[in-house]
Amino acid sequence: MGFYTGVKDMEGCPLNLLLSREQIASIVKDLADQISKDYREKELVLVCILKGAFMFLSDLIRHLRLPVQIDFVRLASYGAGTKTSGRIEITKDIEISIKGKDVLIIEDIIDSGRTLQFLKDRLSLSNPRSVKICALLDKKARREVEIEADYLGKEIDNVFVVGYGIDFNETYRHLPEIYYITPGNQRKK
């Protein structure tokens, strides 16, 4: 039941369900409730890290009970593999002013933490009132720098995940659930 039969295995590895649509929706609503409470009567800018977090952002803003501004940044650190390269490149920067505003970075998954630390430091140079992080998933086992999400959906094991905007070589983003891969040719029962 946990296997999505509508797509091919990921390079011969089965896709195993990690989070269902219902679980994701519950996590997103809970995060939105907390953010709405914490940022009531504040000028909040959501900075979404493309491309992986776009579905998360889209669902999150529908549950927020406060006005927000939205901008996007694209940072490349993965290339065409399953492990981060360690080198971070900005391929799309924010376009609106964040000076004096509260900024909430929207991220799909925290891995090494290097990308988020880089972005947080970079955004801080624009003198925002605050810079915090909201992440759907967190792989603490892979952390290389000390950084934590201020708002976290779920901590996960050190597995490679796809779906709900998260890709592998630009595929699997369309899946409405989040899956992890199991190396080898055996499907998880």
mmCIF file with all atom_site columns, N, CA and C in Angstrom, residues 129-159:
data_model
loop_
_atom_site.group_PDB
_atom_site.id
_atom_site.type_symbol
_atom_site.label_atom_id
_atom_site.label_alt_id
_atom_site.label_comp_id
_atom_site.label_asym_id
_atom_site.label_entity_id
_atom_site.label_seq_id
_atom_site.pdbx_PDB_ins_code
_atom_site.Cartn_x
_atom_site.Cartn_y
_atom_site.Cartn_z
_atom_site.occupancy
_atom_site.B_iso_or_equiv
_atom_site.pdbx_formal_charge
_atom_site.auth_seq_id
_atom_site.auth_comp_id
_atom_site.auth_asym_id
_atom_site.auth_atom_id
_atom_site.pdbx_PDB_model_num
ATOM 1  N N  . ARG A 1 129 ? 14.134 42.820 10.386 1.00 0.00 ? 129 ARG A N  1
ATOM 2  C CA . ARG A 1 129 ? 13.866 42.819 11.831 1.00 0.00 ? 129 ARG A CA 1
ATOM 3  C C  . ARG A 1 129 ? 14.263 41.477 12.439 1.00 0.00 ? 129 ARG A C  1
ATOM 4  N N  . SER A 1 130 ? 13.945 40.384 11.719 1.00 0.00 ? 130 SER A N  1
ATOM 5  C CA . SER A 1 130 ? 14.311 39.038 12.147 1.00 0.00 ? 130 SER A CA 1
ATOM 6  C C  . SER A 1 130 ? 14.371 38.130 10.930 1.00 0.00 ? 130 SER A C  1
ATOM 7  N N  . VAL A 1 131 ? 15.111 37.033 11.062 1.00 0.00 ? 131 VAL A N  1
ATOM 8  C CA . VAL A 1 131 ? 15.161 35.986 10.033 1.00 0.00 ? 131 VAL A CA 1
ATOM 9  C C  . VAL A 1 131 ? 15.013 34.658 10.750 1.00 0.00 ? 131 VAL A C  1
ATOM 10 N N  . LYS A 1 132 ? 13.938 33.957 10.435 1.00 0.00 ? 132 LYS A N  1
ATOM 11 C CA . LYS A 1 132 ? 13.691 32.637 11.019 1.00 0.00 ? 132 LYS A CA 1
ATOM 12 C C  . LYS A 1 132 ? 13.458 31.625 9.900  1.00 0.00 ? 132 LYS A C  1
ATOM 13 N N  . ILE A 1 133 ? 13.392 30.359 10.296 1.00 0.00 ? 133 ILE A N  1
ATOM 14 C CA . ILE A 1 133 ? 13.302 29.259 9.331  1.00 0.00 ? 133 ILE A CA 1
ATOM 15 C C  . ILE A 1 133 ? 12.085 28.390 9.612  1.00 0.00 ? 133 ILE A C  1
ATOM 16 N N  . CYS A 1 134 ? 11.352 28.073 8.555  1.00 0.00 ? 134 CYS A N  1
ATOM 17 C CA . CYS A 1 134 ? 10.267 27.106 8.605  1.00 0.00 ? 134 CYS A CA 1
ATOM 18 C C  . CYS A 1 134 ? 10.597 26.005 7.610  1.00 0.00 ? 134 CYS A C  1
ATOM 19 N N  . ALA A 1 135 ? 10.762 24.789 8.102  1.00 0.00 ? 135 ALA A N  1
ATOM 20 C CA . ALA A 1 135 ? 11.100 23.654 7.237  1.00 0.00 ? 135 ALA A CA 1
ATOM 21 C C  . ALA A 1 135 ? 10.075 22.549 7.407  1.00 0.00 ? 135 ALA A C  1
ATOM 22 N N  . LEU A 1 136 ? 9.717  21.945 6.298  1.00 0.00 ? 136 LEU A N  1
ATOM 23 C CA . LEU A 1 136 ? 8.794  20.818 6.347  1.00 0.00 ? 136 LEU A CA 1
ATOM 24 C C  . LEU A 1 136 ? 9.464  19.593 6.962  1.00 0.00 ? 136 LEU A C  1
ATOM 25 N N  . LEU A 1 137 ? 10.691 19.299 6.526  1.00 0.00 ? 137 LEU A N  1
ATOM 26 C CA . LEU A 1 137 ? 11.414 18.114 6.981  1.00 0.00 ? 137 LEU A CA 1
ATOM 27 C C  . LEU A 1 137 ? 12.809 18.485 7.469  1.00 0.00 ? 137 LEU A C  1
ATOM 28 N N  . ASP A 1 138 ? 13.355 17.664 8.349  1.00 0.00 ? 138 ASP A N  1
ATOM 29 C CA . ASP A 1 138 ? 14.700 17.893 8.863  1.00 0.00 ? 138 ASP A CA 1
ATOM 30 C C  . ASP A 1 138 ? 15.416 16.559 9.014  1.00 0.00 ? 138 ASP A C  1
ATOM 31 N N  . LYS A 1 139 ? 16.593 16.458 8.378  1.00 0.00 ? 139 LYS A N  1
ATOM 32 C CA . LYS A 1 139 ? 17.466 15.288 8.524  1.00 0.00 ? 139 LYS A CA 1
ATOM 33 C C  . LYS A 1 139 ? 18.617 15.681 9.435  1.00 0.00 ? 139 LYS A C  1
ATOM 34 N N  . LYS A 1 140 ? 18.396 15.665 10.730 1.00 0.00 ? 140 LYS A N  1
ATOM 35 C CA . LYS A 1 140 ? 19.428 16.103 11.678 1.00 0.00 ? 140 LYS A CA 1
ATOM 36 C C  . LYS A 1 140 ? 20.692 15.251 11.590 1.00 0.00 ? 140 LYS A C  1
ATOM 37 N N  . ALA A 1 141 ? 20.562 14.001 11.193 1.00 0.00 ? 141 ALA A N  1
ATOM 38 C CA . ALA A 1 141 ? 21.718 13.108 11.106 1.00 0.00 ? 141 ALA A CA 1
ATOM 39 C C  . ALA A 1 141 ? 22.732 13.582 10.074 1.00 0.00 ? 141 ALA A C  1
ATOM 40 N N  . ARG A 1 142 ? 22.318 14.430 9.141  1.00 0.00 ? 142 ARG A N  1
ATOM 41 C CA . ARG A 1 142 ? 23.207 14.905 8.079  1.00 0.00 ? 142 ARG A CA 1
ATOM 42 C C  . ARG A 1 142 ? 23.772 16.301 8.354  1.00 0.00 ? 142 ARG A C  1
ATOM 43 N N  . ARG A 1 143 ? 23.440 16.880 9.497  1.00 0.00 ? 143 ARG A N  1
ATOM 44 C CA . ARG A 1 143 ? 23.819 18.259 9.785  1.00 0.00 ? 143 ARG A CA 1
ATOM 45 C C  . ARG A 1 143 ? 25.337 18.437 9.833  1.00 0.00 ? 143 ARG A C  1
ATOM 46 N N  . GLU A 1 144 ? 25.821 19.471 9.137  1.00 0.00 ? 144 GLU A N  1
ATOM 47 C CA . GLU A 1 144 ? 27.242 19.819 9.130  1.00 0.00 ? 144 GLU A CA 1
ATOM 48 C C  . GLU A 1 144 ? 27.499 21.168 9.792  1.00 0.00 ? 144 GLU A C  1
ATOM 49 N N  . VAL A 1 145 ? 26.462 21.984 9.945  1.00 0.00 ? 145 VAL A N  1
ATOM 50 C CA . VAL A 1 145 ? 26.574 23.273 10.625 1.00 0.00 ? 145 VAL A CA 1
ATOM 51 C C  . VAL A 1 145 ? 25.455 23.358 11.657 1.00 0.00 ? 145 VAL A C  1
ATOM 52 N N  . GLU A 1 146 ? 25.667 24.190 12.660 1.00 0.00 ? 146 GLU A N  1
ATOM 53 C CA . GLU A 1 146 ? 24.645 24.334 13.703 1.00 0.00 ? 146 GLU A CA 1
ATOM 54 C C  . GLU A 1 146 ? 23.560 25.286 13.244 1.00 0.00 ? 146 GLU A C  1
ATOM 55 N N  . ILE A 1 147 ? 22.436 24.729 12.860 1.00 0.00 ? 147 ILE A N  1
ATOM 56 C CA . ILE A 1 147 ? 21.271 25.520 12.467 1.00 0.00 ? 147 ILE A CA 1
ATOM 57 C C  . ILE A 1 147 ? 20.031 24.678 12.729 1.00 0.00 ? 147 ILE A C  1
ATOM 58 N N  . GLU A 1 148 ? 18.996 25.335 13.215 1.00 0.00 ? 148 GLU A N  1
ATOM 59 C CA . GLU A 1 148 ? 17.749 24.642 13.532 1.00 0.00 ? 148 GLU A CA 1
ATOM 60 C C  . GLU A 1 148 ? 16.587 25.418 12.938 1.00 0.00 ? 148 GLU A C  1
ATOM 61 N N  . ALA A 1 149 ? 15.527 24.709 12.624 1.00 0.00 ? 149 ALA A N  1
ATOM 62 C CA . ALA A 1 149 ? 14.299 25.354 12.164 1.00 0.00 ? 149 ALA A CA 1
ATOM 63 C C  . ALA A 1 149 ? 13.568 25.933 13.371 1.00 0.00 ? 149 ALA A C  1
ATOM 64 N N  . ASP A 1 150 ? 13.031 27.128 13.199 1.00 0.00 ? 150 ASP A N  1
ATOM 65 C CA . ASP A 1 150 ? 12.188 27.728 14.230 1.00 0.00 ? 150 ASP A CA 1
ATOM 66 C C  . ASP A 1 150 ? 10.794 27.108 14.196 1.00 0.00 ? 150 ASP A C  1
ATOM 67 N N  . TYR A 1 151 ? 10.395 26.654 13.011 1.00 0.00 ? 151 TYR A N  1
ATOM 68 C CA . TYR A 1 151 ? 9.127  25.956 12.793 1.00 0.00 ? 151 TYR A CA 1
ATOM 69 C C  . TYR A 1 151 ? 9.466  24.716 11.981 1.00 0.00 ? 151 TYR A C  1
ATOM 70 N N  . LEU A 1 152 ? 9.169  23.546 12.541 1.00 0.00 ? 152 LEU A N  1
ATOM 71 C CA . LEU A 1 152 ? 9.535  22.292 11.882 1.00 0.00 ? 152 LEU A CA 1
ATOM 72 C C  . LEU A 1 152 ? 8.333  21.369 11.777 1.00 0.00 ? 152 LEU A C  1
ATOM 73 N N  . GLY A 1 153 ? 8.150  20.830 10.577 1.00 0.00 ? 153 GLY A N  1
ATOM 74 C CA . GLY A 1 153 ? 7.082  19.869 10.361 1.00 0.00 ? 153 GLY A CA 1
ATOM 75 C C  . GLY A 1 153 ? 7.394  18.509 10.945 1.00 0.00 ? 153 GLY A C  1
ATOM 76 N N  . LYS A 1 154 ? 8.525  17.902 10.524 1.00 0.00 ? 154 LYS A N  1
ATOM 77 C CA . LYS A 1 154 ? 8.843  16.548 10.963 1.00 0.00 ? 154 LYS A CA 1
ATOM 78 C C  . LYS A 1 154 ? 10.335 16.277 10.789 1.00 0.00 ? 154 LYS A C  1
ATOM 79 N N  . GLU A 1 155 ? 10.914 15.679 11.806 1.00 0.00 ? 155 GLU A N  1
ATOM 80 C CA . GLU A 1 155 ? 12.285 15.191 11.691 1.00 0.00 ? 155 GLU A CA 1
ATOM 81 C C  . GLU A 1 155 ? 12.218 13.804 11.062 1.00 0.00 ? 155 GLU A C  1
ATOM 82 N N  . ILE A 1 156 ? 13.130 13.541 10.117 1.00 0.00 ? 156 ILE A N  1
ATOM 83 C CA . ILE A 1 156 ? 13.149 12.241 9.443  1.00 0.00 ? 156 ILE A CA 1
ATOM 84 C C  . ILE A 1 156 ? 14.530 11.612 9.551  1.00 0.00 ? 156 ILE A C  1
ATOM 85 N N  . ASP A 1 157 ? 14.565 10.306 9.297  1.00 0.00 ? 157 ASP A N  1
ATOM 86 C CA . ASP A 1 157 ? 15.836 9.590  9.273  1.00 0.00 ? 157 ASP A CA 1
ATOM 87 C C  . ASP A 1 157 ? 16.646 10.032 8.061  1.00 0.00 ? 157 ASP A C  1
ATOM 88 N N  . ASN A 1 158 ? 17.866 9.571  7.996  1.00 0.00 ? 158 ASN A N  1
ATOM 89 C CA . ASN A 1 158 ? 18.760 9.906  6.896  1.00 0.00 ? 158 ASN A CA 1
ATOM 90 C C  . ASN A 1 158 ? 18.415 9.053  5.667  1.00 0.00 ? 158 ASN A C  1
ATOM 91 N N  . VAL A 1 159 ? 17.297 9.417  5.025  1.00 0.00 ? 159 VAL A N  1
ATOM 92 C CA . VAL A 1 159 ? 16.850 8.739  3.812  1.00 0.00 ? 159 VAL A CA 1
ATOM 93 C C  . VAL A 1 159 ? 16.667 9.784  2.722  1.00 0.00 ? 159 VAL A C  1
#
